[in-house]
């Protein structure tokens, strides 16, 4: 058989860890011809498409050769790996209908685990919840993917309820968790961690502030209280780890005025024991910390499985319900009723050993093997029914007529 041409299409480099090990394996495998393509993006609050220089700089820093805003048609890929489904953030030439006409889309989720259920109508939480959020498997990128890899058997079952079925969906576990745990262990074994003079608390706020979407974020309601707490506890180093969308969403959704946010950030940066770290990997953030405070979502599960101790969960009581895996993550956390509790919890955090073990069993059925299973599935798909490299058929966008999640009423409109 000829080499399998694979393109990794990336603008969400903040979640490259979802693809990194698969890319590493394929790049060293003579059966594959691998190309990485960095592209512009438009996130919440952005006026236009841009940012590819940051994506490119990220790949340069990791020694990964790549193209910038390349013409995928000219590359003739057999498979196009993506880790991000929301098509509104892609430039038009990289949206799923365009990709499916060029090659087979392979979707590996950018998040570690599907932790949140979804209101039945997507708008009014009081109407009831689906156990698995529809946005996790019914967007256009999901519909047109030739191969999908999921971290949860419940999500695979959800795909099975759709007209297309789930023969193309593979339950492999979480590539992100595999990568996170491996990196944390490598950091610990390397001896590179500096001796900390202060107790280090990582504060990781989420970007969602409305019942219309997730509603986990409490930054706007607690940020001044956390600032005052940090000022009153100089023996604690507080590292703010903002979600990549946090600051843009706060302003774009009019949760905070830009001037008020800028003022808060200036005061935060002025304290000797506070900082902002948007650049380090999650593993490095974790390895340097004694505790984690978060309002959700992914770190609620990632921290206990990587560190073996519970996250401190400051909960928005109006957040969307947890999925079955989310309930396990919630049980593995320690709830914080108010910022004033932090001092006592840092001195003595309750154990959640049994709950963390249950979460790990459910979330990592093939611990350390997810990327290898992805590679094997791509090889099998490319071999085709005859085993000679005929490959699976391309998905015909015209044949998938169900209205995708993001185009339903009440969703954010596509803007070109």
mmCIF file of C-alpha atoms in Angstrom, residues 176-403:
data_model
loop_
_atom_site.group_PDB
_atom_site.id
_atom_site.type_symbol
_atom_site.label_atom_id
_atom_site.label_comp_id
_atom_site.label_asym_id
_atom_site.label_seq_id
_atom_site.Cartn_x
_atom_site.Cartn_y
_atom_site.Cartn_z
ATOM 1 C CA UNK A 176 -5.386 14.325 26.785
ATOM 2 C CA UNK A 177 -5.430 12.442 30.080
ATOM 3 C CA UNK A 178 -2.782 10.018 28.857
ATOM 4 C CA UNK A 179 -0.567 12.940 27.840
ATOM 5 C CA UNK A 180 -1.226 14.900 31.029
ATOM 6 C CA UNK A 181 -0.415 12.055 33.388
ATOM 7 C CA UNK A 182 2.684 11.070 31.434
ATOM 8 C CA UNK A 183 3.988 14.650 31.448
ATOM 9 C CA UNK A 184 3.318 15.133 35.161
ATOM 10 C CA UNK A 185 5.263 11.950 35.886
ATOM 11 C CA UNK A 186 8.121 13.030 33.627
ATOM 12 C CA UNK A 187 8.342 16.417 35.360
ATOM 13 C CA UNK A 188 8.395 14.783 38.771
ATOM 14 C CA UNK A 189 11.088 12.296 37.720
ATOM 15 C CA UNK A 190 13.246 14.924 36.029
ATOM 16 C CA UNK A 191 13.972 16.773 39.240
ATOM 17 C CA UNK A 192 13.373 20.088 37.459
ATOM 18 C CA UNK A 193 10.783 21.345 39.898
ATOM 19 C CA UNK A 194 12.011 24.286 41.934
ATOM 20 C CA UNK A 195 11.753 24.142 45.698
ATOM 21 C CA UNK A 196 8.733 26.254 46.576
ATOM 22 C CA UNK A 197 8.987 28.716 49.429
ATOM 23 C CA UNK A 198 5.245 29.372 49.339
ATOM 24 C CA UNK A 199 2.192 27.167 49.215
ATOM 25 C CA UNK A 200 0.962 27.370 45.622
ATOM 26 C CA UNK A 201 -2.728 27.522 44.756
ATOM 27 C CA UNK A 202 -3.781 27.403 41.103
ATOM 28 C CA UNK A 203 -7.036 29.210 40.395
ATOM 29 C CA UNK A 204 -8.578 28.018 37.120
ATOM 30 C CA UNK A 205 -11.846 29.809 36.252
ATOM 31 C CA UNK A 206 -14.106 28.793 33.384
ATOM 32 C CA UNK A 207 -15.499 31.130 30.720
ATOM 33 C CA UNK A 208 -19.234 30.302 30.811
ATOM 34 C CA UNK A 209 -21.559 32.817 32.480
ATOM 35 C CA UNK A 210 -25.100 32.147 31.330
ATOM 36 C CA UNK A 211 -27.844 29.535 31.736
ATOM 37 C CA UNK A 212 -27.847 29.466 27.941
ATOM 38 C CA UNK A 213 -24.375 27.892 27.893
ATOM 39 C CA UNK A 214 -22.881 25.682 30.649
ATOM 40 C CA UNK A 215 -23.026 28.403 33.338
ATOM 41 C CA UNK A 216 -20.097 27.194 35.431
ATOM 42 C CA UNK A 217 -18.115 30.422 35.543
ATOM 43 C CA UNK A 218 -18.087 32.443 38.768
ATOM 44 C CA UNK A 219 -15.086 34.671 38.024
ATOM 45 C CA UNK A 220 -17.059 37.918 37.899
ATOM 46 C CA UNK A 221 -18.745 37.253 41.239
ATOM 47 C CA UNK A 222 -15.643 36.133 43.172
ATOM 48 C CA UNK A 223 -12.666 37.834 41.505
ATOM 49 C CA UNK A 224 -12.515 40.767 43.924
ATOM 50 C CA UNK A 225 -12.910 38.444 46.900
ATOM 51 C CA UNK A 226 -10.096 36.198 45.645
ATOM 52 C CA UNK A 227 -7.913 39.258 45.073
ATOM 53 C CA UNK A 228 -8.511 40.444 48.639
ATOM 54 C CA UNK A 229 -7.877 36.917 49.976
ATOM 55 C CA UNK A 230 -4.573 36.692 48.109
ATOM 56 C CA UNK A 231 -3.519 40.089 49.435
ATOM 57 C CA UNK A 232 -4.321 38.940 52.977
ATOM 58 C CA UNK A 233 -2.386 35.653 52.591
ATOM 59 C CA UNK A 234 1.105 36.564 51.330
ATOM 60 C CA UNK A 235 2.382 33.091 52.260
ATOM 61 C CA UNK A 236 0.257 31.597 49.457
ATOM 62 C CA UNK A 237 1.287 31.969 45.817
ATOM 63 C CA UNK A 238 -1.928 32.209 43.770
ATOM 64 C CA UNK A 239 -1.489 31.463 40.076
ATOM 65 C CA UNK A 240 -4.408 32.400 37.843
ATOM 66 C CA UNK A 241 -4.802 29.904 35.028
ATOM 67 C CA UNK A 242 -7.519 31.474 32.846
ATOM 68 C CA UNK A 243 -9.464 29.437 30.341
ATOM 69 C CA UNK A 244 -8.228 30.589 26.895
ATOM 70 C CA UNK A 245 -11.616 32.199 26.242
ATOM 71 C CA UNK A 246 -12.055 33.761 29.695
ATOM 72 C CA UNK A 247 -11.127 37.402 29.219
ATOM 73 C CA UNK A 248 -12.628 37.730 25.740
ATOM 74 C CA UNK A 249 -15.901 36.180 26.879
ATOM 75 C CA UNK A 250 -16.148 38.383 29.979
ATOM 76 C CA UNK A 251 -16.105 41.499 27.840
ATOM 77 C CA UNK A 252 -17.906 40.196 24.745
ATOM 78 C CA UNK A 253 -20.808 38.866 26.844
ATOM 79 C CA UNK A 254 -20.865 42.115 28.831
ATOM 80 C CA UNK A 255 -20.289 40.256 32.092
ATOM 81 C CA UNK A 256 -17.587 42.800 32.942
ATOM 82 C CA UNK A 257 -16.758 46.110 31.326
ATOM 83 C CA UNK A 258 -13.366 46.159 29.643
ATOM 84 C CA UNK A 259 -12.173 48.971 31.905
ATOM 85 C CA UNK A 260 -13.207 47.078 35.052
ATOM 86 C CA UNK A 261 -11.442 43.928 33.887
ATOM 87 C CA UNK A 262 -8.302 45.886 33.025
ATOM 88 C CA UNK A 263 -8.350 47.489 36.457
ATOM 89 C CA UNK A 264 -8.722 44.131 38.177
ATOM 90 C CA UNK A 265 -5.907 42.619 36.129
ATOM 91 C CA UNK A 266 -3.599 45.523 36.998
ATOM 92 C CA UNK A 267 -4.300 45.044 40.703
ATOM 93 C CA UNK A 268 -3.774 41.285 40.408
ATOM 94 C CA UNK A 269 -0.432 41.698 38.659
ATOM 95 C CA UNK A 270 0.692 44.242 41.257
ATOM 96 C CA UNK A 271 0.557 41.806 44.172
ATOM 97 C CA UNK A 272 3.855 40.034 44.932
ATOM 98 C CA UNK A 273 2.206 36.628 45.432
ATOM 99 C CA UNK A 274 -0.169 36.552 42.441
ATOM 100 C CA UNK A 275 0.495 35.803 38.792
ATOM 101 C CA UNK A 276 -1.164 34.749 35.533
ATOM 102 C CA UNK A 277 0.074 31.715 33.616
ATOM 103 C CA UNK A 278 -1.540 31.187 30.226
ATOM 104 C CA UNK A 279 1.524 29.648 28.599
ATOM 105 C CA UNK A 280 2.682 26.656 30.637
ATOM 106 C CA UNK A 281 1.249 23.238 29.956
ATOM 107 C CA UNK A 282 -1.418 21.919 32.279
ATOM 108 C CA UNK A 283 1.077 19.336 33.501
ATOM 109 C CA UNK A 284 3.613 21.991 34.475
ATOM 110 C CA UNK A 285 0.881 24.035 36.159
ATOM 111 C CA UNK A 286 -0.222 20.970 38.110
ATOM 112 C CA UNK A 287 3.266 19.776 39.011
ATOM 113 C CA UNK A 288 4.141 23.142 40.541
ATOM 114 C CA UNK A 289 0.954 23.415 42.597
ATOM 115 C CA UNK A 290 -0.182 22.221 45.999
ATOM 116 C CA UNK A 291 -3.894 22.725 45.337
ATOM 117 C CA UNK A 292 -6.317 23.676 42.596
ATOM 118 C CA UNK A 293 -9.391 25.898 42.870
ATOM 119 C CA UNK A 294 -11.790 25.777 39.937
ATOM 120 C CA UNK A 295 -15.391 26.389 39.011
ATOM 121 C CA UNK A 296 -15.102 23.792 36.234
ATOM 122 C CA UNK A 297 -14.981 22.032 33.968
ATOM 123 C CA UNK A 298 -12.129 19.884 32.645
ATOM 124 C CA UNK A 299 -9.679 20.516 35.490
ATOM 125 C CA UNK A 300 -12.292 19.147 37.880
ATOM 126 C CA UNK A 301 -11.442 15.689 36.496
ATOM 127 C CA UNK A 302 -7.901 16.223 35.202
ATOM 128 C CA UNK A 303 -6.421 17.417 38.503
ATOM 129 C CA UNK A 304 -7.493 14.435 40.675
ATOM 130 C CA UNK A 305 -6.478 11.854 38.080
ATOM 131 C CA UNK A 306 -3.074 13.455 37.507
ATOM 132 C CA UNK A 307 -2.320 14.418 41.101
ATOM 133 C CA UNK A 308 -4.245 11.863 43.154
ATOM 134 C CA UNK A 309 -5.965 14.491 45.277
ATOM 135 C CA UNK A 310 -9.250 16.362 44.991
ATOM 136 C CA UNK A 311 -9.820 19.668 43.289
ATOM 137 C CA UNK A 312 -11.408 22.475 45.295
ATOM 138 C CA UNK A 313 -14.700 23.135 43.515
ATOM 139 C CA UNK A 314 -16.298 26.566 43.865
ATOM 140 C CA UNK A 315 -19.669 25.846 42.342
ATOM 141 C CA UNK A 316 -22.155 27.991 40.490
ATOM 142 C CA UNK A 317 -25.435 26.459 41.701
ATOM 143 C CA UNK A 318 -27.071 27.252 38.350
ATOM 144 C CA UNK A 319 -24.647 25.294 36.175
ATOM 145 C CA UNK A 320 -25.827 22.705 33.699
ATOM 146 C CA UNK A 321 -26.115 19.211 35.098
ATOM 147 C CA UNK A 322 -23.178 16.857 35.021
ATOM 148 C CA UNK A 323 -23.000 13.863 32.705
ATOM 149 C CA UNK A 324 -22.423 10.427 34.298
ATOM 150 C CA UNK A 325 -18.662 11.015 34.150
ATOM 151 C CA UNK A 326 -19.150 14.541 35.434
ATOM 152 C CA UNK A 327 -20.951 13.199 38.477
ATOM 153 C CA UNK A 328 -17.927 11.037 39.250
ATOM 154 C CA UNK A 329 -15.652 14.069 38.892
ATOM 155 C CA UNK A 330 -17.909 16.101 41.157
ATOM 156 C CA UNK A 331 -17.813 13.361 43.783
ATOM 157 C CA UNK A 332 -14.004 13.349 43.610
ATOM 158 C CA UNK A 333 -13.844 17.081 44.418
ATOM 159 C CA UNK A 334 -14.168 19.058 47.641
ATOM 160 C CA UNK A 335 -16.780 21.780 47.444
ATOM 161 C CA UNK A 336 -15.854 25.282 48.579
ATOM 162 C CA UNK A 337 -18.794 27.270 49.896
ATOM 163 C CA UNK A 338 -16.851 30.529 50.029
ATOM 164 C CA UNK A 339 -13.410 31.983 49.443
ATOM 165 C CA UNK A 340 -12.970 32.278 53.188
ATOM 166 C CA UNK A 341 -12.725 28.478 53.445
ATOM 167 C CA UNK A 342 -9.540 28.326 51.384
ATOM 168 C CA UNK A 343 -7.095 28.751 54.253
ATOM 169 C CA UNK A 344 -8.476 25.783 56.177
ATOM 170 C CA UNK A 345 -8.724 23.594 53.071
ATOM 171 C CA UNK A 346 -5.122 24.343 52.117
ATOM 172 C CA UNK A 347 -4.014 23.264 55.595
ATOM 173 C CA UNK A 348 -6.057 20.055 55.523
ATOM 174 C CA UNK A 349 -7.871 18.822 52.421
ATOM 175 C CA UNK A 350 -10.346 15.957 52.899
ATOM 176 C CA UNK A 351 -9.480 12.706 51.151
ATOM 177 C CA UNK A 352 -11.390 11.523 48.113
ATOM 178 C CA UNK A 353 -9.265 8.445 47.370
ATOM 179 C CA UNK A 354 -12.137 6.057 46.657
ATOM 180 C CA UNK A 355 -13.958 8.596 44.501
ATOM 181 C CA UNK A 356 -10.809 9.385 42.500
ATOM 182 C CA UNK A 357 -10.266 5.670 41.911
ATOM 183 C CA UNK A 358 -13.823 5.295 40.604
ATOM 184 C CA UNK A 359 -13.342 8.272 38.286
ATOM 185 C CA UNK A 360 -10.084 6.869 36.949
ATOM 186 C CA UNK A 361 -11.633 3.453 36.251
ATOM 187 C CA UNK A 362 -14.454 5.024 34.244
ATOM 188 C CA UNK A 363 -12.392 7.628 32.385
ATOM 189 C CA UNK A 364 -9.270 5.671 31.478
ATOM 190 C CA UNK A 365 -10.250 2.137 30.430
ATOM 191 C CA UNK A 366 -7.125 1.839 28.250
ATOM 192 C CA UNK A 367 -4.729 4.001 30.216
ATOM 193 C CA UNK A 368 -1.768 5.103 28.116
ATOM 194 C CA UNK A 369 -3.075 3.434 24.949
ATOM 195 C CA UNK A 370 -5.503 5.934 23.417
ATOM 196 C CA UNK A 371 -3.162 7.292 20.717
ATOM 197 C CA UNK A 372 -2.005 3.821 19.704
ATOM 198 C CA UNK A 373 -5.623 2.757 19.293
ATOM 199 C CA UNK A 374 -6.315 5.813 17.127
ATOM 200 C CA UNK A 375 -3.384 4.986 14.843
ATOM 201 C CA UNK A 376 -4.520 1.372 14.531
ATOM 202 C CA UNK A 377 -8.057 2.453 13.618
ATOM 203 C CA UNK A 378 -6.792 4.808 10.893
ATOM 204 C CA UNK A 379 -4.613 2.056 9.420
ATOM 205 C CA UNK A 380 -7.570 -0.342 9.397
ATOM 206 C CA UNK A 381 -9.862 2.253 7.828
ATOM 207 C CA UNK A 382 -7.328 3.037 5.113
ATOM 208 C CA UNK A 383 -6.833 -0.652 4.311
ATOM 209 C CA UNK A 384 -10.512 -0.853 3.435
ATOM 210 C CA UNK A 385 -12.675 -3.922 3.020
ATOM 211 C CA UNK A 386 -10.217 -5.520 0.607
ATOM 212 C CA UNK A 387 -7.200 -4.822 2.823
ATOM 213 C CA UNK A 388 -5.354 -3.227 -0.096
ATOM 214 C CA UNK A 389 -5.688 0.455 0.665
ATOM 215 C CA UNK A 390 -8.994 1.223 -0.961
ATOM 216 C CA UNK A 391 -10.011 3.123 2.166
ATOM 217 C CA UNK A 392 -13.444 3.968 3.436
ATOM 218 C CA UNK A 393 -15.683 6.074 1.220
ATOM 219 C CA UNK A 394 -15.610 9.844 1.643
ATOM 220 C CA UNK A 395 -18.602 11.274 3.444
ATOM 221 C CA UNK A 396 -21.006 13.058 1.094
ATOM 222 C CA UNK A 397 -22.108 16.267 2.845
ATOM 223 C CA UNK A 398 -25.302 16.318 0.804
ATOM 224 C CA UNK A 399 -26.293 12.958 2.273
ATOM 225 C CA UNK A 400 -26.246 14.271 5.861
ATOM 226 C CA UNK A 401 -29.314 16.476 6.035
ATOM 227 C CA UNK A 402 -30.012 16.641 9.781
ATOM 228 C CA UNK A 403 -29.775 20.240 10.991
#
